[in-house]
Amino acid sequence: MPTSGTEPRRGFRVWIPGAAALALLAAAPAPLALEPGVQLEISGFVLRVTDERGEITHVLEGERLQQFDELGLQRAEDPRLEFLTDGHIDWVWTAPAAVHYPAAHRLVLLGTTEGVRLPSPEQPQTEITSADVTIVTDTREVFTDARATLVRPGLVMTGVGMHADVAADLIELRSEVETVYAPENP
Amino acid sequence: AQTLEDLPVRISADRAEMDDRRGVGTYSGNVEVIRGNLTLHADRIVIHAPERRPVRMEAEGKPVRAESPDPAGQPRVATANRMEYTFDDQILVLRDDARVQTATEDATGERITYDLAQDIIGIEGSEARRVHITILPRPE
């Protein structure tokens, strides 16, 4: 019987006993096989890396991680890399995809890459936009041959080819440098 | 109206290194600096921006060349192998083969201090390099 617009629609619920519900979930179509060469695949991953004192130095998370043992690499979709210092996130790097070489402490971010240094009492927020950026996760050095643009209150700096040591706040641009210092609030 | 402090500083160069903690930016290779009506060309410059705002610039070149019109709009050209410029008071200090050419003077010396805003030149000589000023006939 149709209900009038004012009356709430009568709810419709079905109760499924626990075991049956699990069976339904288990029946969801699991991939029949992983891509060739993939030994391990994780959907929705968080990788936390600690130093010798057990403190988290960086976190790599993303949509999907595929591990290629023979190649010694992992492929990540929608990766997000966070650098931490004393428990605080100071840098966040994102890109559409990445290739991770755990043994070499190297993460190659593929495509348009964004790096954000979060604001702290000493430094304002800084944003770096580039592409195809290689990050050495233990030394926190960042490399690219592509154009990199750094934006921060009062400064815009761009150049082709970048090497940054984000731990020491040093950045080097290798060619075609354009910089504008402008008052932060004229 | 845009005050002096509001004027952006535009720099182009072949290479740059930024030390964010010390607030020091080093630019090298075909460096051009533009700030308002001052244009400077050098081989290498160092910008000191301690509070993230440029306060001082050191320039090296063979020579460094700075051009800025005088208050009457007449051309002024300063050259030297080393220059220092302070942004807030627009003072240019020239060292090592220092020379300033304006519409009415051509001055050389060991060290020249040029107040671009007041259009005042101070020239210091040395035994090796005496002060020379040539007063040019005022253009008709």
XYZ file of C-alpha atoms in Angstrom:
326
model
C 0.000 0.000 0.000
C 1.722 3.323 -1.100
C 2.471 5.651 1.824
C 1.651 9.344 1.849
C 4.425 11.796 1.572
C 4.215 12.727 5.236
C 4.337 9.239 6.703
C 7.854 7.798 6.996
C 8.280 4.888 4.546
C 7.855 1.514 6.405
C 11.386 0.101 6.950
C 12.323 -3.212 5.344
C 14.924 -5.356 7.165
C 16.277 -8.828 6.761
C 18.167 -10.595 9.580
C 20.807 -13.074 8.388
C 22.305 -15.483 10.963
C 26.113 -14.749 11.461
C 27.456 -17.866 9.761
C 25.333 -17.341 6.714
C 26.436 -13.697 6.483
C 30.091 -14.788 6.469
C 29.346 -17.313 3.785
C 27.817 -14.517 1.705
C 30.940 -12.418 2.155
C 33.192 -15.363 1.378
C 31.274 -15.885 -1.761
C 32.330 -12.361 -2.970
C 34.329 -12.968 -6.165
C 38.019 -13.288 -5.033
C 40.592 -12.728 -7.777
C 41.264 -16.080 -9.400
C 44.992 -15.285 -9.727
C 47.389 -12.386 -9.080
C 49.178 -10.606 -11.889
C 52.165 -12.528 -13.203
C 55.180 -11.929 -10.986
C 53.150 -10.713 -8.039
C 53.795 -12.801 -4.940
C 51.837 -10.668 -2.528
C 49.008 -8.197 -2.934
C 47.454 -6.079 -0.204
C 44.427 -3.889 -0.721
C 44.528 -0.884 1.558
C 47.985 -1.007 3.166
C 49.886 0.944 5.797
C 53.631 0.403 6.095
C 55.219 1.874 9.252
C 59.000 2.003 9.415
C 60.822 2.538 12.694
C 64.373 3.445 13.636
C 66.642 1.594 16.030
C 64.848 3.215 18.996
C 61.524 1.944 17.729
C 60.286 5.414 16.756
C 58.296 5.654 13.531
C 60.390 7.509 10.953
C 58.051 7.250 8.012
C 54.747 5.741 6.965
C 53.829 4.565 3.483
C 50.193 3.907 2.853
C 47.972 3.499 -0.211
C 45.143 1.778 -2.002
C 46.964 -1.311 -3.161
C 50.441 -2.790 -2.792
C 51.781 -5.478 -5.066
C 55.074 -7.192 -4.278
C 57.348 -8.546 -6.995
C 59.871 -10.646 -5.090
C 62.027 -11.491 -8.083
C 62.416 -7.817 -8.922
C 62.800 -6.796 -5.292
C 60.190 -4.093 -5.601
C 56.679 -3.193 -4.608
C 54.196 -1.261 -6.716
C 51.835 1.033 -4.838
C 48.652 2.689 -6.029
C 47.643 6.088 -4.647
C 50.639 6.166 -2.306
C 51.062 8.620 0.541
C 54.441 8.921 2.229
C 54.699 10.694 5.590
C 58.000 11.659 7.185
C 57.847 11.937 10.955
C 60.169 13.644 13.407
C 59.689 13.104 17.146
C 56.240 11.716 16.435
C 55.108 14.691 14.362
C 54.416 14.488 10.635
C 56.575 17.107 8.966
C 56.408 16.137 5.308
C 53.715 14.417 3.209
C 54.360 13.227 -0.354
C 51.633 11.925 -2.671
C 51.348 10.787 -6.277
C 49.075 8.579 -8.363
C 51.460 5.612 -8.204
C 54.875 4.618 -6.936
C 57.492 1.914 -7.125
C 59.075 1.060 -3.778
C 62.497 -0.540 -3.422
C 62.530 -1.409 0.306
C 66.074 -2.758 0.388
C 67.405 0.436 -1.218
C 65.178 2.700 0.921
C 63.974 4.216 -2.288
C 60.479 5.285 -3.329
C 59.904 6.457 -6.891
C 56.721 8.505 -7.108
C 55.262 8.373 -10.607
C 53.294 11.161 -12.298
C 52.360 14.494 -10.759
C 53.853 14.579 -7.305
C 52.950 16.844 -4.396
C 55.134 17.400 -1.371
C 53.863 19.413 1.586
C 55.904 20.453 4.579
C 53.361 21.009 7.317
C 53.618 24.313 9.151
C 55.582 24.394 12.400
C 56.474 27.166 14.831
C 59.714 27.720 12.914
C 58.528 27.304 9.319
C 55.351 28.104 7.357
C 53.716 25.493 5.110
C 55.763 24.799 2.021
C 54.400 23.019 -1.050
C 56.484 21.408 -3.779
C 54.864 20.310 -7.032
C 56.801 18.211 -9.486
C 56.693 14.859 -11.276
C 58.479 11.511 -11.188
C 60.216 12.178 -7.897
C 62.642 9.757 -6.258
C 62.753 9.836 -2.467
C 65.496 8.174 -0.440
C 63.534 7.384 2.677
C 66.390 6.963 5.117
C 68.328 10.138 4.222
C 65.156 12.074 3.242
C 66.704 13.288 0.026
C 64.426 14.045 -2.914
C 65.438 14.027 -6.574
C 63.746 14.759 -9.883
C 64.780 15.741 -13.390
C 61.410 17.327 -13.993
C 60.367 20.903 -13.221
C 59.795 21.480 -9.560
C 57.928 24.437 -8.109
C 58.157 25.455 -4.477
C 55.505 27.744 -3.018
C 55.603 29.229 0.448
C 54.299 32.511 1.934
C 56.455 35.239 0.378
C 58.282 32.987 -2.084
C 57.636 31.153 -5.347
C 60.591 29.293 -6.812
C 60.685 27.018 -9.851
C 63.365 25.261 -11.826
C 64.081 22.167 -13.861
C 65.840 19.402 -11.977
C 65.736 19.382 -8.176
C 67.697 17.874 -5.340
C 66.298 18.558 -1.904
C 67.482 17.447 1.506
C 64.232 17.894 3.373
C 65.786 16.907 6.686
C 68.186 19.863 6.455
C 65.778 22.210 4.618
C 68.130 22.523 1.652
C 66.904 22.651 -1.925
C 68.854 22.902 -5.138
C 67.340 23.653 -8.537
C 69.571 22.746 -11.451
C 68.384 24.941 -14.359
C 65.907 27.485 -15.672
C 65.403 28.980 -12.257
C 62.757 31.646 -11.700
C 62.124 33.019 -8.240
C 59.809 35.721 -6.912
C 60.107 37.075 -3.399
C 56.894 38.958 -2.690
C 55.726 40.432 0.605
C 53.591 37.899 2.494
C 50.825 40.435 3.155
C 51.356 43.660 1.194
C 50.028 52.814 -4.485
C 52.709 50.115 -4.150
C 55.232 51.032 -1.442
C 58.879 50.064 -1.698
C 58.429 47.128 0.658
C 55.610 45.786 -1.534
C 57.828 45.546 -4.588
C 58.460 41.907 -5.462
C 61.979 40.768 -6.251
C 62.163 38.650 -9.408
C 65.249 36.527 -10.014
C 66.118 34.303 -12.930
C 69.267 32.201 -13.068
C 70.731 28.960 -14.332
C 70.957 27.361 -10.882
C 69.758 28.012 -7.349
C 70.430 26.679 -3.881
C 68.131 27.572 -0.988
C 69.137 27.071 2.621
C 65.798 27.547 4.283
C 67.083 27.461 7.842
C 69.657 30.193 7.346
C 67.340 32.088 4.961
C 70.043 32.222 2.294
C 69.400 31.747 -1.422
C 72.351 31.437 -3.820
C 71.756 31.947 -7.516
C 74.379 31.407 -10.185
C 74.716 31.554 -13.967
C 73.279 34.458 -16.008
C 71.587 35.936 -12.972
C 69.069 38.709 -13.476
C 67.389 40.500 -10.601
C 64.506 42.890 -11.133
C 62.989 44.984 -8.375
C 60.842 47.879 -9.384
C 62.941 49.897 -11.850
C 66.252 48.376 -10.715
C 67.683 45.688 -12.960
C 70.877 43.919 -11.995
C 72.890 41.358 -13.947
C 75.577 39.223 -12.315
C 77.300 35.859 -12.445
C 76.338 34.986 -8.895
C 74.199 36.512 -6.194
C 73.386 35.626 -2.604
C 70.054 36.776 -1.162
C 69.799 37.050 2.621
C 66.178 36.649 3.732
C 66.380 35.815 7.429
C 62.685 36.284 8.182
C 61.762 34.974 4.737
C 61.913 38.579 3.456
C 64.919 39.693 1.368
C 66.951 42.296 3.243
C 70.370 42.131 1.604
C 71.892 40.925 -1.655
C 75.537 40.309 -2.543
C 76.448 40.119 -6.215
C 79.596 39.047 -8.045
C 80.363 39.376 -11.721
C 82.813 40.536 -14.347
C 81.360 43.007 -13.884
C 78.070 43.159 -12.054
C 75.858 45.695 -13.824
C 73.004 47.574 -12.177
C 70.696 49.925 -14.056
C 68.082 52.147 -12.528
C 66.714 55.500 -13.768
C 67.349 58.532 -11.590
C 64.386 60.421 -10.093
C 64.213 62.472 -13.324
C 64.065 59.300 -15.379
C 67.585 59.673 -16.720
C 69.620 56.439 -17.066
C 72.075 55.472 -14.313
C 74.446 52.550 -14.759
C 76.655 51.169 -11.997
C 79.279 48.515 -12.607
C 81.739 46.747 -10.317
C 83.069 43.248 -9.774
C 81.337 43.109 -6.401
C 78.128 44.804 -5.282
C 75.978 44.783 -2.213
C 72.401 46.031 -2.151
C 70.170 46.590 0.865
C 66.541 46.315 -0.057
C 64.921 48.508 2.553
C 66.962 51.660 1.977
C 67.970 50.971 -1.662
C 71.672 51.503 -0.991
C 74.070 50.027 -3.534
C 77.713 49.551 -2.481
C 80.167 48.950 -5.328
C 83.651 47.490 -4.833
C 86.479 46.377 -7.101
C 86.554 48.421 -10.327
C 83.620 50.511 -9.230
C 82.056 52.934 -11.685
C 78.836 54.937 -11.890
C 77.643 56.671 -15.031
C 74.700 59.034 -14.943
C 73.443 61.595 -17.439
C 75.786 64.194 -15.906
C 78.672 62.319 -14.239
C 81.073 59.482 -14.814
C 82.694 58.499 -11.516
C 85.174 55.782 -10.589
C 86.836 54.879 -7.327
C 87.813 52.114 -4.945
C 84.441 51.973 -3.292
C 81.230 53.753 -4.289
C 78.109 53.982 -2.140
C 75.039 54.918 -4.130
C 71.808 55.891 -2.442
C 69.450 55.208 -5.296
C 66.437 56.739 -3.573
C 68.173 60.037 -2.691
C 70.379 59.908 -5.822
C 73.468 60.582 -3.705
C 76.870 59.085 -4.587
C 79.734 58.664 -2.088
C 83.097 57.715 -3.572
C 86.167 56.490 -1.695
C 89.589 56.193 -3.282
C 92.753 54.406 -2.277
C 96.414 54.780 -3.110
C 95.991 52.291 -5.863
C 92.811 53.822 -7.156
C 92.117 57.483 -6.766
C 88.678 59.028 -7.131
C 87.883 60.324 -10.608
C 84.755 62.253 -11.471
C 84.014 63.618 -14.893
C 81.205 66.163 -14.956
C 79.504 65.863 -18.310
C 77.880 68.826 -20.046
C 74.179 68.777 -19.272
C 72.351 67.439 -22.325
C 70.580 70.304 -24.217
